[in-house]
Amino acid sequence: TPPERIRNFCIIAHIDHGKSTLADRMLQLTGAVSDRDMRAQYLDRMDIERERGITVKSQAVRLPWQHEGDTFALNMIDTPGHVDFTYEVSRSLAACEGAVLLVDAAQGIEAQTLANLYLALENDLTIIPVLNKIDLPAADPDRFAKELADLIGGDPADVLRVSGKTGQGVEELLDRLVAEIPAPQGDPDAPARAMIFDSVYDAYRGVVTYVRMVDGRLSPRERIQMMSTRATHELLEIGVSSPEPTPSNGLSVGEVGYLITGVKDVRQSKVGDTVTNQRTPASQALPGYTDPKPMVFSGLYPIDASDYTDLREALDKLKLSDASLAYEPETSVALGFGFRCGFLGLLHLEIITERLSREFGLDLITTAPSVVYEVTTETGETLIVTNPSEYPEGKIGSVAEPMVKASILAPKEYVGTVMELCQTRRGTLLGMDYLSEERVELKYTMPLGEIVFDFFDQLKSRTQGYASFDYEPAGQQEADLVKVDILLQGDRVDAFSAIVHREKAYAYGTTMTERLRKLIPRQQFEVPIQAAIGARIIARENIRAMRKDVLAKCYGGDISRKRKLLEKQKEGKKRMKMVGRVEVPQEAFIAALSGD
Ligand code: GTP
């Protein structure tokens, strides 16, 4: 297809605002999927199948559309919808010239949508504002059309009203995509340059790489080169998803499609990288490539020590499809052998632990999430600390912590509550905008370390679920941080060390010592539990010594009962961890970490 008859777009929408349903209607109306083959959530369904390794999810789908006598190719590019994947979202947007801003006509715009809208505007995309679900009795399109028009500029009358459910307005939307989104531009005679906007692992076909051709042309059987690593591969297959993968004889300027080279690991085909031709390579890569950088770290430990090898194999497998997952072996006195893992954010952490348990059947304990601290010692040496137990001993020059720019959207009656919460999390208010008469956007800079600690749950519960939240990285900043250690009879329990603001050290110390006192059973001797900053004790609890031993109540008579008790004790021993002379059941550590 010549560039003038191509339109590349994505749909920006909040969860549940109806992206999948609208995509279904577009597939149907354009005839990309016949009515006979149509099933609800067509593209999502492919996703589930992909998880099972059956077929490939369509990260981009080509829709043929007749407009004023010409056939156009509308390429709909999928964008990941989560806060943690801003970089992937930005690459998907960079592959488009336009974006549909899809908003539920009964709900209005949410923080996530707003964040992605800002990204789209930064990428100079043409925005087509659309209100969805206008068939709902609760829909209030007049109100939200005004909100959208105020937000992006323009006339409320230009905000399109559709229903993905009934199909109302969807043809008009397709026509507007053609009329308003600019055609892609690029040099057909220049050396090939294609931008990778997604890279998906498939059990049968290896890595499937989704690209947007910017200049030149790529054809099957050619040798291609990844510009960030100079690695070369043979192009085994090239094609378009329409929506089933369909091999073609090449991709040219403005086209969107997939490549298969037989590589088995998504790290060999990185999002944001530029693909060129090995024989006549481009001299300059496309702008915007960066390596994914983990922001949040956590220790993952199998509850059953014999699952360690399975955990390693599971992580190796997940890494094939997730280039941003990082991990290395780690040992802990309290928890045994495990891995320190790096994630893009909290949601990414949740997805990975969920997959480890659901797909690999692993029972894991996750240590409290930590962020990346830059610690400068007195001698001027800078250390990167992602695990509090690796915090340097002795005098510290300064510590810097990662900051984020947070955007919170809430109904105006919750503004006070939200501000209070952000204040306790060391937030600095940057600004406040009324999106409409009822809804306010609050902008804060906040330490990421304060967000990884149940901020989202707090925000939701304090606003009855009405607030939405998003953040983006905003560099490192110095702060008065200290490491708090938890000691059992003078021995440090590594899994409980935390790096916190000096003003919060006491609260952390008392909470953890109290919690452990309740959870650790009595020993033959008294056990002090202390919280300390360096050598200074800031909190203390005592576990009193045990008075009787287990057999005392057996009166020496009942042998079988005695044996049973001994066996039970032995069973318990297996899961005991020794901290110095203190025996602690592993369950106590797990419970203390999860805050139960
Ligand atoms: P995620 O995949 O979770 O991001 O959601 P989504 O944005 O793709 O939304 P989805 O299409 O799954 O729709 C969410 C819910 O809204 C479903 O229960 C749909 O049936 C419903 N829905 C979607 N579009 C419409 C519509 O136009 N009208 C009505 N009444 N309901 C709709």
CSV table of N, CA, C and O in Angstrom, one decimal, residues 371-429:
chain,number,residue,atom,x,y,z
A,371,VAL,N,13.6,0.6,46.3
A,371,VAL,CA,13.9,1.3,45.1
A,371,VAL,C,15.4,1.5,45.0
A,371,VAL,O,16.2,0.9,45.8
A,372,VAL,N,15.9,2.2,44.0
A,372,VAL,CA,17.4,2.3,43.8
A,372,VAL,C,17.9,3.5,44.5
A,372,VAL,O,17.6,4.6,44.1
A,373,TYR,N,18.8,3.3,45.5
A,373,TYR,CA,19.4,4.4,46.2
A,373,TYR,C,20.8,4.6,45.7
A,373,TYR,O,21.5,3.6,45.5
A,374,GLU,N,21.2,5.9,45.6
A,374,GLU,CA,22.6,6.2,45.3
A,374,GLU,C,23.3,6.7,46.6
A,374,GLU,O,22.9,7.7,47.1
A,375,VAL,N,24.1,5.8,47.2
A,375,VAL,CA,24.7,6.2,48.5
A,375,VAL,C,26.2,6.6,48.2
A,375,VAL,O,27.0,5.9,47.6
A,376,THR,N,26.5,7.8,48.7
A,376,THR,CA,27.8,8.3,48.6
A,376,THR,C,28.5,8.2,50.0
A,376,THR,O,28.0,8.8,50.9
A,377,THR,N,29.6,7.5,50.0
A,377,THR,CA,30.3,7.4,51.3
A,377,THR,C,31.1,8.6,51.6
A,377,THR,O,31.2,9.5,50.8
A,378,GLU,N,31.6,8.7,52.8
A,378,GLU,CA,32.4,9.9,53.2
A,378,GLU,C,33.6,10.1,52.4
A,378,GLU,O,34.1,11.2,52.2
A,379,THR,N,34.2,8.9,51.8
A,379,THR,CA,35.3,9.1,51.0
A,379,THR,C,35.0,9.5,49.6
A,379,THR,O,35.8,9.6,48.7
A,380,GLY,N,33.7,9.7,49.3
A,380,GLY,CA,33.3,10.2,48.0
A,380,GLY,C,32.9,9.1,47.0
A,380,GLY,O,32.7,9.3,45.8
A,381,GLU,N,32.9,7.8,47.4
A,381,GLU,CA,32.6,6.7,46.6
A,381,GLU,C,31.1,6.6,46.5
A,381,GLU,O,30.4,6.7,47.5
A,382,THR,N,30.6,6.4,45.2
A,382,THR,CA,29.1,6.2,45.1
A,382,THR,C,28.7,4.8,44.9
A,382,THR,O,29.3,4.1,44.0
A,383,LEU,N,27.8,4.3,45.6
A,383,LEU,CA,27.3,2.9,45.5
A,383,LEU,C,25.8,2.9,45.1
A,383,LEU,O,25.1,3.8,45.6
A,384,ILE,N,25.5,1.9,44.3
A,384,ILE,CA,24.1,1.8,43.9
A,384,ILE,C,23.5,0.7,44.8
A,384,ILE,O,24.0,-0.5,44.8
A,385,VAL,N,22.5,1.0,45.6
A,385,VAL,CA,21.9,0.0,46.6
A,385,VAL,C,20.5,-0.3,46.2
A,385,VAL,O,19.6,0.6,46.2
A,386,THR,N,20.2,-1.6,45.9
A,386,THR,CA,18.9,-2.0,45.6
A,386,THR,C,18.3,-2.9,46.7
A,386,THR,O,17.2,-3.3,46.6
A,387,ASN,N,19.2,-3.3,47.6
A,387,ASN,CA,18.8,-4.1,48.7
A,387,ASN,C,19.3,-3.5,50.0
A,387,ASN,O,20.5,-3.4,50.2
A,388,PRO,N,18.4,-3.2,50.9
A,388,PRO,CA,18.8,-2.5,52.1
A,388,PRO,C,19.9,-3.2,52.9
A,388,PRO,O,20.7,-2.5,53.5
A,389,SER,N,19.9,-4.5,52.8
A,389,SER,CA,21.0,-5.2,53.6
A,389,SER,C,22.3,-5.0,53.0
A,389,SER,O,23.3,-5.3,53.6
A,390,GLU,N,22.4,-4.4,51.8
A,390,GLU,CA,23.7,-4.1,51.2
A,390,GLU,C,24.2,-2.6,51.5
A,390,GLU,O,25.2,-2.1,50.9
A,391,TYR,N,23.4,-1.9,52.2
A,391,TYR,CA,23.7,-0.5,52.6
A,391,TYR,C,25.0,-0.5,53.3
A,391,TYR,O,25.3,-1.3,54.2
A,392,PRO,N,25.9,0.4,52.9
A,392,PRO,CA,27.3,0.4,53.5
A,392,PRO,C,27.2,0.7,55.0
A,392,PRO,O,26.4,1.5,55.4
A,393,GLU,N,28.1,0.1,55.7
A,393,GLU,CA,28.2,0.3,57.2
A,393,GLU,C,29.0,1.6,57.4
A,393,GLU,O,29.7,2.1,56.5
A,394,GLY,N,28.9,2.2,58.5
A,394,GLY,CA,29.7,3.3,58.8
A,394,GLY,C,29.2,4.6,58.3
A,394,GLY,O,28.0,4.7,57.9
A,395,LYS,N,30.0,5.7,58.3
A,395,LYS,CA,29.5,7.0,58.0
A,395,LYS,C,29.1,7.2,56.5
A,395,LYS,O,29.9,6.7,55.7
A,396,ILE,N,28.0,7.9,56.3
A,396,ILE,CA,27.5,8.1,54.9
A,396,ILE,C,27.7,9.5,54.6
A,396,ILE,O,27.4,10.4,55.4
A,397,GLY,N,28.1,9.9,53.4
A,397,GLY,CA,28.2,11.2,53.0
A,397,GLY,C,26.8,11.7,52.7
A,397,GLY,O,26.2,12.6,53.3
A,398,SER,N,26.1,11.1,51.6
A,398,SER,CA,24.8,11.5,51.3
A,398,SER,C,24.1,10.3,50.6
A,398,SER,O,24.7,9.4,50.1
A,399,VAL,N,22.7,10.4,50.6
A,399,VAL,CA,21.9,9.4,49.9
A,399,VAL,C,20.9,10.1,49.0
A,399,VAL,O,20.3,11.1,49.4
A,400,ALA,N,20.8,9.6,47.8
A,400,ALA,CA,19.8,10.1,46.9
A,400,ALA,C,18.8,9.0,46.5
A,400,ALA,O,19.2,7.8,46.4
A,401,GLU,N,17.5,9.4,46.4
A,401,GLU,CA,16.5,8.4,46.1
A,401,GLU,C,15.8,8.8,44.9
A,401,GLU,O,15.7,10.0,44.5
A,402,PRO,N,15.1,7.9,44.2
A,402,PRO,CA,14.4,8.2,42.9
A,402,PRO,C,13.1,8.9,43.2
A,402,PRO,O,12.4,8.6,44.2
A,403,MET,N,12.8,9.9,42.4
A,403,MET,CA,11.6,10.7,42.6
A,403,MET,C,10.7,10.4,41.4
A,403,MET,O,11.2,10.0,40.3
A,404,VAL,N,9.4,10.7,41.5
A,404,VAL,CA,8.5,10.6,40.4
A,404,VAL,C,7.6,11.8,40.4
A,404,VAL,O,7.4,12.5,41.4
A,405,LYS,N,7.1,12.0,39.2
A,405,LYS,CA,6.1,13.1,39.0
A,405,LYS,C,4.7,12.3,39.0
A,405,LYS,O,4.5,11.5,38.1
A,406,ALA,N,3.9,12.6,40.0
A,406,ALA,CA,2.7,11.8,40.1
A,406,ALA,C,1.5,12.7,39.7
A,406,ALA,O,1.5,13.9,39.9
A,407,SER,N,0.5,12.1,39.0
A,407,SER,CA,-0.7,12.8,38.7
A,407,SER,C,-1.9,12.0,39.2
A,407,SER,O,-2.0,10.8,39.1
A,408,ILE,N,-2.7,12.7,40.0
A,408,ILE,CA,-3.8,12.1,40.7
A,408,ILE,C,-5.1,12.8,40.3
A,408,ILE,O,-5.2,14.0,40.3
A,409,LEU,N,-6.1,12.0,39.8
A,409,LEU,CA,-7.4,12.6,39.4
A,409,LEU,C,-8.4,12.2,40.4
A,409,LEU,O,-8.5,11.0,40.7
A,410,ALA,N,-9.2,13.2,40.9
A,410,ALA,CA,-10.2,12.8,41.9
A,410,ALA,C,-11.3,13.8,41.9
A,410,ALA,O,-11.1,15.0,41.4
A,411,PRO,N,-12.5,13.4,42.3
A,411,PRO,CA,-13.6,14.3,42.4
A,411,PRO,C,-13.2,15.4,43.5
A,411,PRO,O,-12.5,15.1,44.4
A,412,LYS,N,-13.7,16.6,43.3
A,412,LYS,CA,-13.2,17.7,44.1
A,412,LYS,C,-13.4,17.5,45.6
A,412,LYS,O,-12.6,18.0,46.4
A,413,GLU,N,-14.4,16.7,46.0
A,413,GLU,CA,-14.7,16.6,47.5
A,413,GLU,C,-13.5,15.8,48.1
A,413,GLU,O,-13.4,15.8,49.3
A,414,TYR,N,-12.7,15.1,47.3
A,414,TYR,CA,-11.6,14.3,47.9
A,414,TYR,C,-10.3,15.0,47.9
A,414,TYR,O,-9.3,14.5,48.3
A,415,VAL,N,-10.3,16.2,47.4
A,415,VAL,CA,-9.0,16.9,47.3
A,415,VAL,C,-8.2,17.0,48.6
A,415,VAL,O,-7.0,16.7,48.7
A,416,GLY,N,-8.9,17.3,49.7
A,416,GLY,CA,-8.3,17.4,51.0
A,416,GLY,C,-7.7,16.1,51.4
A,416,GLY,O,-6.5,16.1,51.9
A,417,THR,N,-8.4,15.0,51.3
A,417,THR,CA,-7.9,13.7,51.7
A,417,THR,C,-6.7,13.3,50.9
A,417,THR,O,-5.7,12.8,51.4
A,418,VAL,N,-6.7,13.6,49.6
A,418,VAL,CA,-5.6,13.2,48.7
A,418,VAL,C,-4.4,14.0,49.1
A,418,VAL,O,-3.3,13.5,49.2
A,419,MET,N,-4.6,15.3,49.4
A,419,MET,CA,-3.4,16.2,49.7
A,419,MET,C,-2.8,15.7,51.0
A,419,MET,O,-1.6,15.7,51.2
A,420,GLU,N,-3.7,15.3,52.0
A,420,GLU,CA,-3.2,14.8,53.3
A,420,GLU,C,-2.3,13.6,53.1
A,420,GLU,O,-1.2,13.5,53.6
A,421,LEU,N,-2.8,12.7,52.3
A,421,LEU,CA,-2.1,11.4,52.0
A,421,LEU,C,-0.7,11.8,51.4
A,421,LEU,O,0.3,11.2,51.8
A,422,CYS,N,-0.7,12.6,50.4
A,422,CYS,CA,0.5,12.9,49.6
A,422,CYS,C,1.5,13.6,50.6
A,422,CYS,O,2.7,13.4,50.5
A,423,GLN,N,1.0,14.4,51.5
A,423,GLN,CA,1.9,15.1,52.4
A,423,GLN,C,2.6,14.1,53.3
A,423,GLN,O,3.8,14.2,53.5
A,424,THR,N,1.8,13.1,53.8
A,424,THR,CA,2.5,12.1,54.7
A,424,THR,C,3.5,11.3,53.9
A,424,THR,O,4.3,10.6,54.5
A,425,ARG,N,3.3,11.3,52.6
A,425,ARG,CA,4.3,10.5,51.8
A,425,ARG,C,5.4,11.4,51.2
A,425,ARG,O,6.0,11.2,50.1
A,426,ARG,N,5.6,12.5,51.9
A,426,ARG,CA,6.7,13.5,51.5
A,426,ARG,C,6.5,14.0,50.1
A,426,ARG,O,7.5,14.3,49.3
A,427,GLY,N,5.3,14.2,49.7
A,427,GLY,CA,5.0,14.8,48.4
A,427,GLY,C,5.1,16.3,48.4
A,427,GLY,O,4.9,17.0,49.4
A,428,THR,N,5.5,16.9,47.2
A,428,THR,CA,5.5,18.4,47.0
A,428,THR,C,4.5,18.7,45.9
A,428,THR,O,4.6,18.2,44.8
A,429,LEU,N,3.5,19.5,46.3
A,429,LEU,CA,2.5,19.9,45.3
A,429,LEU,C,3.0,20.7,44.2
A,429,LEU,O,3.7,21.7,44.5
